[in-house]
Short mmCIF file of C-alpha atoms and ligand atoms in Angstrom, two decimals:
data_model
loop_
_atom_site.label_atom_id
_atom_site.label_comp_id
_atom_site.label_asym_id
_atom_site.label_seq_id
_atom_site.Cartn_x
_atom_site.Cartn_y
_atom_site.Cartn_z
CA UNK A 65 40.23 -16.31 -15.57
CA UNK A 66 37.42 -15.44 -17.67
CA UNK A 67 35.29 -17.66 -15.65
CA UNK A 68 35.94 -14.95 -12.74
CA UNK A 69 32.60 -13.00 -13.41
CA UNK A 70 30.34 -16.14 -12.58
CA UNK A 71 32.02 -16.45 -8.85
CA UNK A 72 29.47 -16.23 -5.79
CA UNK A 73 31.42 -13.36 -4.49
CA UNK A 74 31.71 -11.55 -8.39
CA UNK A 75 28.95 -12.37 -9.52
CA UNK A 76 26.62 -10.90 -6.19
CA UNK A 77 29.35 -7.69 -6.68
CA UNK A 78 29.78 -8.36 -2.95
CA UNK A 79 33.07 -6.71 -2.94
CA UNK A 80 30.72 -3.45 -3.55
CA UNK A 81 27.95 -4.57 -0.90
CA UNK A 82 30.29 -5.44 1.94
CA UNK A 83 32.10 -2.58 1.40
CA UNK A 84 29.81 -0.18 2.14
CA UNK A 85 29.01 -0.58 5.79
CA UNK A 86 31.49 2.32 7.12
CA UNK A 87 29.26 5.69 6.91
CA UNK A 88 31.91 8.39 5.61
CA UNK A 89 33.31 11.57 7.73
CA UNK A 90 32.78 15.15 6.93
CA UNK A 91 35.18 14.30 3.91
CA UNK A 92 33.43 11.79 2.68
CA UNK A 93 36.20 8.93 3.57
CA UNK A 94 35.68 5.87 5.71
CA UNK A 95 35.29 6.51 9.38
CA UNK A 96 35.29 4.14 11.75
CA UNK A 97 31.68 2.68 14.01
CA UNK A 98 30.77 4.91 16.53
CA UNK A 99 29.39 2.28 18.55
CA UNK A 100 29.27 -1.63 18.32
CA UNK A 101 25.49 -0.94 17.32
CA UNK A 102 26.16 1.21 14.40
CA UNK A 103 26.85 -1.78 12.20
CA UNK A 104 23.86 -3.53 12.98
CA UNK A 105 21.67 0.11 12.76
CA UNK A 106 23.66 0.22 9.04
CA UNK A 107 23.02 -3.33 8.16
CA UNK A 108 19.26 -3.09 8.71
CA UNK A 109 18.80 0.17 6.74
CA UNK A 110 20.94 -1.06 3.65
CA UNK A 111 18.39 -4.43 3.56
CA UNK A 112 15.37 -2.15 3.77
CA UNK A 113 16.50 -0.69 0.87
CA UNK A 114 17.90 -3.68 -1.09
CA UNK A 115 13.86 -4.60 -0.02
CA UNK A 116 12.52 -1.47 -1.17
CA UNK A 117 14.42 -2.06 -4.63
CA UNK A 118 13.00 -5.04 -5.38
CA UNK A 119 9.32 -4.15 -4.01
CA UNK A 120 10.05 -1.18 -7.04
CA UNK A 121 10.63 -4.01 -9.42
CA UNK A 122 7.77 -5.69 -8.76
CA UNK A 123 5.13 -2.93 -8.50
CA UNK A 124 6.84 -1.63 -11.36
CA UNK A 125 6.32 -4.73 -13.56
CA UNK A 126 2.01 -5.18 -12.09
CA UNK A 127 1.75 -1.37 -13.62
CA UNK A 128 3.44 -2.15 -16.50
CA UNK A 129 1.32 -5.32 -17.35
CA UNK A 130 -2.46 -3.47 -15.65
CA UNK A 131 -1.10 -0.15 -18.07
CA UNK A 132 -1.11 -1.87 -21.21
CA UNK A 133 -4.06 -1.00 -23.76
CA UNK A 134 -4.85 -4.40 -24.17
CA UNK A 135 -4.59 -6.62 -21.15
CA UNK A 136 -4.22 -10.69 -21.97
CA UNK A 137 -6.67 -12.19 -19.46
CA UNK A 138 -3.18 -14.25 -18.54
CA UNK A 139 -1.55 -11.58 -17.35
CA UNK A 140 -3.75 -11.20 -14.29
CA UNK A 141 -2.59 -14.06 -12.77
CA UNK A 142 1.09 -12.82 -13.30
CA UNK A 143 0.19 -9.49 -11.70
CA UNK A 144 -1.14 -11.38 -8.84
CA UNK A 145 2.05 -13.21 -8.99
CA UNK A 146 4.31 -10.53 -8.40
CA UNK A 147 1.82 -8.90 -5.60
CA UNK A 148 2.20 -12.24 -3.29
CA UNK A 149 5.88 -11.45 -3.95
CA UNK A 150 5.70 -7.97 -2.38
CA UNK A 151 2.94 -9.18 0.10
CA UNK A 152 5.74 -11.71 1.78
CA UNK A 153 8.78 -8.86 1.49
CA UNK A 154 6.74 -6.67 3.32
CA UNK A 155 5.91 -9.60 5.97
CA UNK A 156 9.45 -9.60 6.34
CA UNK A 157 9.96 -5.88 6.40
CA UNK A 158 7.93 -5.93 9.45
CA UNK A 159 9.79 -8.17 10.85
CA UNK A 160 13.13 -7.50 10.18
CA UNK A 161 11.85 -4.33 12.93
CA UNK A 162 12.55 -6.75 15.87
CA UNK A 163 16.01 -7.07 14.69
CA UNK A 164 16.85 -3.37 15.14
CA UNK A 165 15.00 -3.46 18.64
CA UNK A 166 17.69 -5.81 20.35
CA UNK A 167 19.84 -2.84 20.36
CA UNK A 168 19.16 -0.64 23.19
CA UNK A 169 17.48 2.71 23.65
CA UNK A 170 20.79 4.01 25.49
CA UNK A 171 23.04 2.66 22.60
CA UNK A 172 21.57 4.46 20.22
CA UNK A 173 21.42 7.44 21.65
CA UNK A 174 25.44 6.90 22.28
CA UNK A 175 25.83 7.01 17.94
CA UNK A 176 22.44 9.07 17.02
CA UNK A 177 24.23 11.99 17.24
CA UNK A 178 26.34 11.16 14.52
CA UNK A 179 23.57 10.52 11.56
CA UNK A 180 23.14 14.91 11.93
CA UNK A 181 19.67 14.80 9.95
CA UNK A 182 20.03 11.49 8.05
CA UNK A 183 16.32 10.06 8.09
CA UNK A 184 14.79 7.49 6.79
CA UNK A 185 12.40 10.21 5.47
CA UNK A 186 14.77 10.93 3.01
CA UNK A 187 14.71 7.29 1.73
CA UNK A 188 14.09 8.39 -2.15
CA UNK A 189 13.32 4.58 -2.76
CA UNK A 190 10.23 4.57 -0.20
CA UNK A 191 8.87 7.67 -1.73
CA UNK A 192 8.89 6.27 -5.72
CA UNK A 193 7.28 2.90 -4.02
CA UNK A 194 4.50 5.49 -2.49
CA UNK A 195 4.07 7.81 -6.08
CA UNK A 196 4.38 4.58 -8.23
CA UNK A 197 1.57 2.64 -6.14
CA UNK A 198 -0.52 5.80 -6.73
CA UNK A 199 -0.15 8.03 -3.45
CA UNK A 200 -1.88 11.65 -4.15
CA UNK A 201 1.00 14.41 -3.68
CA UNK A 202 -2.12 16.32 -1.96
CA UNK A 203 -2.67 13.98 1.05
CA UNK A 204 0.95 13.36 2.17
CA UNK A 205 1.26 15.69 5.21
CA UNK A 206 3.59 19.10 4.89
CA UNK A 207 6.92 18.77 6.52
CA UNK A 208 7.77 21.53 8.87
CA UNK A 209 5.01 23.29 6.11
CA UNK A 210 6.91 22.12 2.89
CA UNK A 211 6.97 19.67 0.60
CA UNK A 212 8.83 16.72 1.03
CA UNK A 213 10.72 17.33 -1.94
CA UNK A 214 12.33 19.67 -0.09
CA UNK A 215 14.47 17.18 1.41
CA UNK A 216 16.03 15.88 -1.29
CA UNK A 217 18.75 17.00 -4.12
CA UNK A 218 17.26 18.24 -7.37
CA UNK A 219 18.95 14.80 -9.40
CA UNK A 220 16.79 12.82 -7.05
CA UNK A 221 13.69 15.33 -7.61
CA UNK A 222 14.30 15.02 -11.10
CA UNK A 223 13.34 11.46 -11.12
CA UNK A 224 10.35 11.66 -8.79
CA UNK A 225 9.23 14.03 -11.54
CA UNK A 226 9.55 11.84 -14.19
CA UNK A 227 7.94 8.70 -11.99
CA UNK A 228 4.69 11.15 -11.66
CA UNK A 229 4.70 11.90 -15.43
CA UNK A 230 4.07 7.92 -15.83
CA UNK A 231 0.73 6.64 -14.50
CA UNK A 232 0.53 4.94 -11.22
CA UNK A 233 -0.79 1.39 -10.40
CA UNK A 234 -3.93 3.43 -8.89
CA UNK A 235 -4.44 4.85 -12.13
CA UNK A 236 -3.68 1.52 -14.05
CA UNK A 237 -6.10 -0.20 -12.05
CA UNK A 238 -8.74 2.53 -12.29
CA UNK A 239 -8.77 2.41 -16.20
CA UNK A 240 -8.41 -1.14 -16.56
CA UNK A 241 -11.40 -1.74 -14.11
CA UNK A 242 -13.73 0.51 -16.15
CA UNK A 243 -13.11 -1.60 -19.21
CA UNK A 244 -15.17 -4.48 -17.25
CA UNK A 245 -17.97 -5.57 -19.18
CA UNK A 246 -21.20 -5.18 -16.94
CA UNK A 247 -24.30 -6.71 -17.90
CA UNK A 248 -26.86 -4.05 -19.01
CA UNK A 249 -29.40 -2.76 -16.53
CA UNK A 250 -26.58 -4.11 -13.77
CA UNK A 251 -26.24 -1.18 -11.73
CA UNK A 252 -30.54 -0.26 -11.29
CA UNK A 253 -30.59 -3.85 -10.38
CA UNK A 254 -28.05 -3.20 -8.05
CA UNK A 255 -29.47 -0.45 -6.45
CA UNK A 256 -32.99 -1.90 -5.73
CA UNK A 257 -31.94 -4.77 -4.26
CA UNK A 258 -29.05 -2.46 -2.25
CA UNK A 259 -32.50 -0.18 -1.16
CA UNK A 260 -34.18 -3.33 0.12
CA UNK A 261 -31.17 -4.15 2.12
CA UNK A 262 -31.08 -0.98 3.80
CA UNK A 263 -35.53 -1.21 4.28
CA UNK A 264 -34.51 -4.58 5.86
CA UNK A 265 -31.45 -3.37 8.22
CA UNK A 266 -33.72 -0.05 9.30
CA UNK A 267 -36.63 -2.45 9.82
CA UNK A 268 -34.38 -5.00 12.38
CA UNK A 269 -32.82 -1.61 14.21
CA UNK A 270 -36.94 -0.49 14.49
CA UNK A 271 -37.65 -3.87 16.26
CA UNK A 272 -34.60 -3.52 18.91
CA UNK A 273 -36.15 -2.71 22.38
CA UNK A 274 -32.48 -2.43 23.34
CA UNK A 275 -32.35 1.48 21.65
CA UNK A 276 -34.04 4.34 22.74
CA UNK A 277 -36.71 6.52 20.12
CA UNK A 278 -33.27 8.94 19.74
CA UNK A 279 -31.02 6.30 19.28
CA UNK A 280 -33.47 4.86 16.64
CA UNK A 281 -33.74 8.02 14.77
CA UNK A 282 -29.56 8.30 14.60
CA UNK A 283 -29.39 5.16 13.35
CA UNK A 284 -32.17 5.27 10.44
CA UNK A 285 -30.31 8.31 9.67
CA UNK A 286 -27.11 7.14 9.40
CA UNK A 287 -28.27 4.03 7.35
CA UNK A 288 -29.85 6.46 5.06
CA UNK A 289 -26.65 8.31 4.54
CA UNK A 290 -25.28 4.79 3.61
CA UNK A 291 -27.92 4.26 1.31
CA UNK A 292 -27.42 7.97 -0.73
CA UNK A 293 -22.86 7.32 -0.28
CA UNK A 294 -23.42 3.90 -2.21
CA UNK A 295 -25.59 6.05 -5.34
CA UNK A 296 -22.98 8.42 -5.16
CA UNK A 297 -20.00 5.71 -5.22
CA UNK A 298 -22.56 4.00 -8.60
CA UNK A 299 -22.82 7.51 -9.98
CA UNK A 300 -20.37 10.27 -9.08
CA UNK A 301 -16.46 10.63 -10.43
CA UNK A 302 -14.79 6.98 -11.26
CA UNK A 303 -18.29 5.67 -10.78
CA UNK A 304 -17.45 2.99 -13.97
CA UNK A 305 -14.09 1.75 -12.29
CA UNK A 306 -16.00 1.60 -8.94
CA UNK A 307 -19.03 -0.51 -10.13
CA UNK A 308 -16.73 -2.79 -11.89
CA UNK A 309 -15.07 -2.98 -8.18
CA UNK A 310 -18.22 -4.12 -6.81
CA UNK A 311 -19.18 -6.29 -9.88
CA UNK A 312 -16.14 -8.34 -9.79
CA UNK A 313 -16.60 -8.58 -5.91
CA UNK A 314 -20.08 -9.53 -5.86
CA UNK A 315 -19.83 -12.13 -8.65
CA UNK A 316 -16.23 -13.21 -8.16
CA UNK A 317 -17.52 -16.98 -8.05
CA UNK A 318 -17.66 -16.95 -12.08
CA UNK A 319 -14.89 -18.27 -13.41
CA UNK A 320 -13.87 -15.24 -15.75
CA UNK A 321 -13.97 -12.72 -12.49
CA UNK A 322 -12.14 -15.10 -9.95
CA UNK A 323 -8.73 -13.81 -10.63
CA UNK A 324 -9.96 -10.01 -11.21
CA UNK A 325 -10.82 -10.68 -7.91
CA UNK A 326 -7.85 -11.90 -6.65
CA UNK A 327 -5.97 -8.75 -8.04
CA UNK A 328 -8.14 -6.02 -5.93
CA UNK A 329 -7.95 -8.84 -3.00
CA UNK A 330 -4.02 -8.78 -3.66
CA UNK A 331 -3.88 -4.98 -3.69
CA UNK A 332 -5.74 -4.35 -0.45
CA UNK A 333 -3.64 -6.57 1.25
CA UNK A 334 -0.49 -4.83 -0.24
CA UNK A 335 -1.55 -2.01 0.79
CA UNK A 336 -2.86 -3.32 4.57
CA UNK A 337 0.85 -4.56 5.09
CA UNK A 338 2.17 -1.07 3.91
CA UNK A 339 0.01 0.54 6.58
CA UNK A 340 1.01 -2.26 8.89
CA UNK A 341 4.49 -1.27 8.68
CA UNK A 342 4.30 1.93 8.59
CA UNK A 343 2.04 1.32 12.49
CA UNK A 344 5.07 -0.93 13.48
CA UNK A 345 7.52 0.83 12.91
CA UNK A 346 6.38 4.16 14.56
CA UNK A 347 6.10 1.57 18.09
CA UNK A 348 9.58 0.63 17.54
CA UNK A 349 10.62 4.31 16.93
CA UNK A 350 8.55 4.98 20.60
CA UNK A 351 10.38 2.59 22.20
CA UNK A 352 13.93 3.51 20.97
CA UNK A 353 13.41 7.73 21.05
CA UNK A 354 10.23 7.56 23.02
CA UNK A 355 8.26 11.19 22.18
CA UNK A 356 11.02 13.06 21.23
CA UNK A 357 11.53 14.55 18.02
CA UNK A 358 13.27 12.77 14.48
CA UNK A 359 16.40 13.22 13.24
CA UNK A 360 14.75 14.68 9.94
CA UNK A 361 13.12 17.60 12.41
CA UNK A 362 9.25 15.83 12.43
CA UNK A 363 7.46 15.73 15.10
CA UNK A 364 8.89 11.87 15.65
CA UNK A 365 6.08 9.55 16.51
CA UNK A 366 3.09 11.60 15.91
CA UNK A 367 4.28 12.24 12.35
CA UNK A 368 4.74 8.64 11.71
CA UNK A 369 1.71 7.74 13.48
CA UNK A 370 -0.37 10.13 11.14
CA UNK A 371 0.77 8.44 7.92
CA UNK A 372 -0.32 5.07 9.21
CA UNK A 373 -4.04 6.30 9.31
CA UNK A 374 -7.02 6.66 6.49
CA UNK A 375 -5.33 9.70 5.01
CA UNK A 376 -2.39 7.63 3.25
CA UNK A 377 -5.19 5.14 1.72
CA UNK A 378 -4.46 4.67 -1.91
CA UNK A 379 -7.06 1.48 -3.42
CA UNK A 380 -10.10 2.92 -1.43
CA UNK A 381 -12.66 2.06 -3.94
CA UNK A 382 -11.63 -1.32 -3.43
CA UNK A 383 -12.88 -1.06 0.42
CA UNK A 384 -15.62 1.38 -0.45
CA UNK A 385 -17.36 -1.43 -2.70
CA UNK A 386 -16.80 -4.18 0.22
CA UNK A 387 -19.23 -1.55 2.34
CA UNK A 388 -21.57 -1.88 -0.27
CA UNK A 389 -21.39 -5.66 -0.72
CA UNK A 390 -24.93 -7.33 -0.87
CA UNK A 391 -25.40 -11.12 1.22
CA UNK A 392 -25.59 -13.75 -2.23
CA UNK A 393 -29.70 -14.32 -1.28
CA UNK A 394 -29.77 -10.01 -2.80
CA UNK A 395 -27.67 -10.02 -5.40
CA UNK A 396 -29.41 -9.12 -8.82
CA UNK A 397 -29.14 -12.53 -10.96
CA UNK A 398 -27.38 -11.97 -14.28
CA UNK A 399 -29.22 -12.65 -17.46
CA UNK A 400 -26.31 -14.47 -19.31
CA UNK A 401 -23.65 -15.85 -16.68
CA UNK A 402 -21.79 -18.25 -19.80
CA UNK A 403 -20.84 -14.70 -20.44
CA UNK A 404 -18.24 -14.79 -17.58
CA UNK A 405 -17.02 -18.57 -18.23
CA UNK A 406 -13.77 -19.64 -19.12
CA UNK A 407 -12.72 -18.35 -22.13
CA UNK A 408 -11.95 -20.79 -24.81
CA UNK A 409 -9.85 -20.15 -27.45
C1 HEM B 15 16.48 3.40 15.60
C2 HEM B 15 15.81 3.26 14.50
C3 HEM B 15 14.89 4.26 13.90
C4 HEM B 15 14.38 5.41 14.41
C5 HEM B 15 14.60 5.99 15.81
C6 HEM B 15 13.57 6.01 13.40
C7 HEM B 15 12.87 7.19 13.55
C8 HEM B 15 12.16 7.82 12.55
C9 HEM B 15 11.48 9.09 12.70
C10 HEM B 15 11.40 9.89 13.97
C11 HEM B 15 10.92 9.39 11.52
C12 HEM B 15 10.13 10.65 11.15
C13 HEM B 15 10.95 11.59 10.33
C14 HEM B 15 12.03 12.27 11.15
O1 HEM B 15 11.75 13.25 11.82
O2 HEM B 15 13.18 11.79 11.12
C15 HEM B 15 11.23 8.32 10.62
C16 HEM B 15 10.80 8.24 9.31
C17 HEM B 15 11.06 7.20 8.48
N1 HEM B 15 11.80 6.09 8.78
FE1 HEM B 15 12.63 5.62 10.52
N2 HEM B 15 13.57 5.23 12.28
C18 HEM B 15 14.37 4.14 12.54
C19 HEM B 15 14.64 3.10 11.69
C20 HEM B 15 14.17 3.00 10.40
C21 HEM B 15 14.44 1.91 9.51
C22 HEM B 15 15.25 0.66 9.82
C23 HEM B 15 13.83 2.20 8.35
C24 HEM B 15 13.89 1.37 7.13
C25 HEM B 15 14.17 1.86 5.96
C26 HEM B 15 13.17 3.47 8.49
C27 HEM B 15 12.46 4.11 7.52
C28 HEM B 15 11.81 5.30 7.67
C29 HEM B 15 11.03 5.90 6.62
C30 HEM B 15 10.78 5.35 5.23
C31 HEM B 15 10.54 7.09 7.13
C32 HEM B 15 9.64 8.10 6.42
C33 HEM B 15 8.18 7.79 6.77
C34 HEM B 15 7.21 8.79 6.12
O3 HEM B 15 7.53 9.98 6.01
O4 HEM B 15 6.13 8.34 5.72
N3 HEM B 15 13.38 3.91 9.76
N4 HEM B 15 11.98 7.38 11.26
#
């Protein structure tokens, strides 16, 4: 008997999980599938979310370990650890899409009616993954020209509040990047060999018969815009965090960097399959509801496809410092590499 707890079925609370696949009436009991499909439409929401609670845990657990005051060179490697975690859930997230496609667009319509204005927009799991990976309030798009909190009960509000009052992995990463140690004199040494590359790359765009004396003059210009955004990105707000970004990238061969590097490599591509999904799954909402509007009231596909674009960025000084990347034959030498060996106790 007392053995019953460590049972498969006990033990995974199953009685709980496969329990739950009946949505409930206007009284809140049990009522029976609409449709054949319904299950399946159920099924695949309830694993997003079991998805989206462990994707919680595991960004959760990288801020925790970037957040801390003083962070053990081995715990990079552990954050990394965790990110390949979410990197293959959210493979599968994009996935597990296909599954919800065999059902078609004519069945679903024969049960939408009964989710009223259930949405996954109100998914309060995807919207603490978005504030704790570091998603500005200010660049999510107004709903029907309100918040999004709108659309959910003040309990649930309540905890989105108290998520925001801790700081996000954007912010984690941000102050542990400026506590890089850059060589003195890194930055001007930077720059003037960053200048010469853009002499060089005006000089080869001079020599190309192939553009006209306009065409010439729009694209000096535009390289010298390039050349004043990457003083700006060395010098304006976050400008330590951001040269550390390109530091790190630029040297990431030295053994003390490598996994730094690996951690903003890990966090673009977290955030790449985020975007990824988000894309996907506004072409299987096209296909199943075509341009019509949500359940939730957006505009449907539009919406969706909005919050798959730059807007809804989060790491961006990790890309911004790839623009400014130099080729290895430009980058400034550093006085004492040893400096960035292994550490040795
Ligand atoms: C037949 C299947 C589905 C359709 C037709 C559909 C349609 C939509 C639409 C139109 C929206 C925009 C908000 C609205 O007006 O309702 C939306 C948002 C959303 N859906 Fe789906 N969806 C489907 C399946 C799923 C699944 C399986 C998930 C997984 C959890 C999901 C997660 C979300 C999320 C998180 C949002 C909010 C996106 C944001 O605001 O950034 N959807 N969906």
């Amino acid at each position: 008997m007392s053995d019953l707890h460590r049972r498969y079925e006990s033990y995974l609370r199953l009685d709980r999980i496969l329990n739950a696949q009946l949505p409930p009436d206007k009284d809140m009991k049990d009522r029976p599938l609409a449709h054949h499909d319904e299950m399946l439409f159920i099924v695949v929401h309830q694993a997003y979310e079991l998805w989206f609670k462990q994707l919680l845990h595991e960004v959760g657990l990288a801020r925790d370990l970037l957040g801390a005051d003083l962070v053990p060179e081995t715990n990079i490697p552990r954050v990394c650890k965790s990110l390949r975690r979410v990197h293959e859930i959210e493979k599968v997230m994009i996935a597990q899409l296909a599954v919800l496609e065999t059902m078609s667009p004519g069945d679903f319509l024969a049960f939408r009616d009964e989710l009223g204005n259930a949405s996954g927009f109100q998914s309060a799991q995807f919207r603490e993954l978005e504030i704790l990976a570091g998603l500005p309030d200010e660049k999510r798009y107004a709903y029907q020209g309100q918040s999004f909190e709108r659309r959910f009960p003040e309990k649930t509000v309540a905890r989105f509040r108290a998520l925001r009052a801790q700081p996000n992995l954007r912010e984690v990463l941000s102050q542990w990047m400026e506590r890089t140690p850059i060589e003195d004199g890194w930055i001007e040494a930077y720059l003037a060999s960053f200048d010469k590359y853009v002499d060089e790359q005006i000089l080869l765009q001079d020599q190309n018969d192939e553009l006209s004396e306009k065409e010439r003059a729009g694209t000096r210009q535009r390289f010298e815009a390039y050349r004043g955004s990457c003083r700006e990105f060395l010098s304006g707000d976050g400008a330590a965090a951001h040269a550390a970004c390109l530091f790190v990238t630029a040297h990431r061969h030295l053994p003390l960097l490598h996994w730094p590097n690996r951690l903003l490599d890990s966090l673009l591509e977290f955030e790449e399959l985020w975007r990824m999904w988000r894309f996907r799954h506004a072409r299987m909402v096209e296909r199943m509801i075509g341009l019509r509007m949500g359940t939730g009231g957006s505009s449907g596909v539009e919406y969706l496809d909005a919050t798959a674009g730059d807007r809804y960025r989060i790491f961006t000084p990790i890309l911004r410092a790839r623009s400014y990347l130099l080729p290895p034959r430009l980058l400034p030498k550093l006085s004492d590499p040893d400096r960035y060996g292994f550490a040795i106790e």
